[in-house]
Amino acid sequence: MLKDIAYSNLQDTVSDVLLCHRSILDILTKTQECNARLNRSITKAVTSCGCIKINACKKEIPCEASLADLKDILDSHIKGTMCPACREVVETEVGKTLFYLAALCNILDVDLLDVIIKEQKQLQTLGVYNLA
Ligand SMILES: [Zn+2]
C-alpha cells in the first residue's frame, strides 16, 4: 500500500538527512519543542486568526449512556474550521513532529510502520473499550 511505503520512506529519509540532532537528548528535546510549536499553532488559529474557537464546558453524561454513545455525546470543543493559512501552519508543525518521531524511532531501532500496524490492530480489537 502506498501509505505503508510513505511511512517506511519517511523513516529512511529522516535517517539520511538528520545530521545535527542525532543525540537522543537532542531528539527528545526537539520532539518536545515540536509538540509545543504544534500546540502554539493551534492556539494562534484561535487567538490570532480566529478561524476556530474553543468552547469547552463539562459535558453531562446520561447514566444510561453506553460507551458507544460517548462518541456522540462528547465533542472536540472546537467550533469552526481552520482557514487555509492556519491549516498550512498546523500541517507544517505536524510534519516536524513526525520528523522527530521518526528520528526517535530510528535511534531506538523501532520500526514506525510496525508500531502503527500494532496500534491499529489493538484499536480494532478493543474498539470503544480502548478508552482513549
Ligand atoms: Zn485561521
mmCIF file of N, CA and C in Angstrom, residues 3 24 27 29 34 36-37 41 45 49 55 59 64 72 80 89 98-99 106 109 115 118 121:
data_model
loop_
_atom_site.group_PDB
_atom_site.id
_atom_site.type_symbol
_atom_site.label_atom_id
_atom_site.label_comp_id
_atom_site.label_asym_id
_atom_site.label_seq_id
_atom_site.Cartn_x
_atom_site.Cartn_y
_atom_site.Cartn_z
ATOM 1 N N LYS A 3 0.555 4.191 1.306
ATOM 2 C CA LYS A 3 0.759 4.851 2.593
ATOM 3 C C LYS A 3 1.799 4.102 3.422
ATOM 4 N N ILE A 24 20.260 11.289 21.335
ATOM 5 C CA ILE A 24 18.937 11.024 21.920
ATOM 6 C C ILE A 24 18.444 12.237 22.689
ATOM 7 N N ILE A 27 17.114 14.706 20.165
ATOM 8 C CA ILE A 27 15.853 14.235 19.572
ATOM 9 C C ILE A 27 14.706 14.345 20.573
ATOM 10 N N THR A 29 14.427 16.441 23.093
ATOM 11 C CA THR A 29 14.057 17.844 23.315
ATOM 12 C C THR A 29 13.457 18.475 22.055
ATOM 13 N N CYS A 34 8.752 20.498 19.113
ATOM 14 C CA CYS A 34 7.789 20.393 18.014
ATOM 15 C C CYS A 34 6.363 20.284 18.543
ATOM 16 N N ALA A 36 5.268 21.505 21.327
ATOM 17 C CA ALA A 36 4.912 22.838 21.821
ATOM 18 C C ALA A 36 4.555 23.768 20.656
ATOM 19 N N ARG A 37 5.329 23.696 19.570
ATOM 20 C CA ARG A 37 5.046 24.545 18.407
ATOM 21 C C ARG A 37 3.726 24.149 17.737
ATOM 22 N N SER A 41 0.610 26.611 17.303
ATOM 23 C CA SER A 41 -0.025 26.921 16.020
ATOM 24 C C SER A 41 -1.545 26.767 16.110
ATOM 25 N N ALA A 45 -4.384 29.849 15.874
ATOM 26 C CA ALA A 45 -5.560 29.791 14.998
ATOM 27 C C ALA A 45 -6.789 30.310 15.746
ATOM 28 N N CYS A 49 -5.893 34.412 14.580
ATOM 29 C CA CYS A 49 -6.716 34.387 13.366
ATOM 30 C C CYS A 49 -8.204 34.395 13.716
ATOM 31 N N ASN A 55 -14.789 26.145 22.621
ATOM 32 C CA ASN A 55 -15.929 26.355 23.515
ATOM 33 C C ASN A 55 -16.061 25.104 24.371
ATOM 34 N N LYS A 59 -19.256 18.189 30.140
ATOM 35 C CA LYS A 59 -20.362 17.503 29.487
ATOM 36 C C LYS A 59 -21.058 16.602 30.504
ATOM 37 N N GLU A 64 -27.679 6.355 31.520
ATOM 38 C CA GLU A 64 -27.982 5.227 30.650
ATOM 39 C C GLU A 64 -27.088 5.179 29.405
ATOM 40 N N ASP A 72 -20.941 10.304 20.437
ATOM 41 C CA ASP A 72 -21.898 11.336 20.028
ATOM 42 C C ASP A 72 -22.103 12.389 21.109
ATOM 43 N N GLY A 80 -15.950 25.717 14.304
ATOM 44 C CA GLY A 80 -15.425 26.321 13.088
ATOM 45 C C GLY A 80 -14.433 25.407 12.396
ATOM 46 N N VAL A 89 0.043 26.089 8.492
ATOM 47 C CA VAL A 89 0.973 26.154 9.627
ATOM 48 C C VAL A 89 0.851 24.892 10.484
ATOM 49 N N LEU A 98 6.314 14.671 13.163
ATOM 50 C CA LEU A 98 6.533 13.338 12.576
ATOM 51 C C LEU A 98 8.011 13.099 12.285
ATOM 52 N N PHE A 99 8.703 14.147 11.835
ATOM 53 C CA PHE A 99 10.132 14.030 11.541
ATOM 54 C C PHE A 99 10.884 13.552 12.785
ATOM 55 N N ASN A 106 14.213 5.775 14.792
ATOM 56 C CA ASN A 106 15.477 5.344 14.188
ATOM 57 C C ASN A 106 16.540 5.086 15.241
ATOM 58 N N ASP A 109 15.943 2.016 17.164
ATOM 59 C CA ASP A 109 15.743 0.829 16.329
ATOM 60 C C ASP A 109 14.311 0.300 16.424
ATOM 61 N N VAL A 115 4.913 -0.146 14.474
ATOM 62 C CA VAL A 115 4.190 0.441 15.615
ATOM 63 C C VAL A 115 2.788 0.857 15.193
ATOM 64 N N LYS A 118 0.685 -2.283 14.697
ATOM 65 C CA LYS A 118 0.364 -2.866 16.010
ATOM 66 C C LYS A 118 -0.727 -2.059 16.712
ATOM 67 N N LYS A 121 -4.126 -2.630 15.006
ATOM 68 C CA LYS A 121 -4.714 -3.926 15.366
ATOM 69 C C LYS A 121 -5.302 -3.879 16.765
#
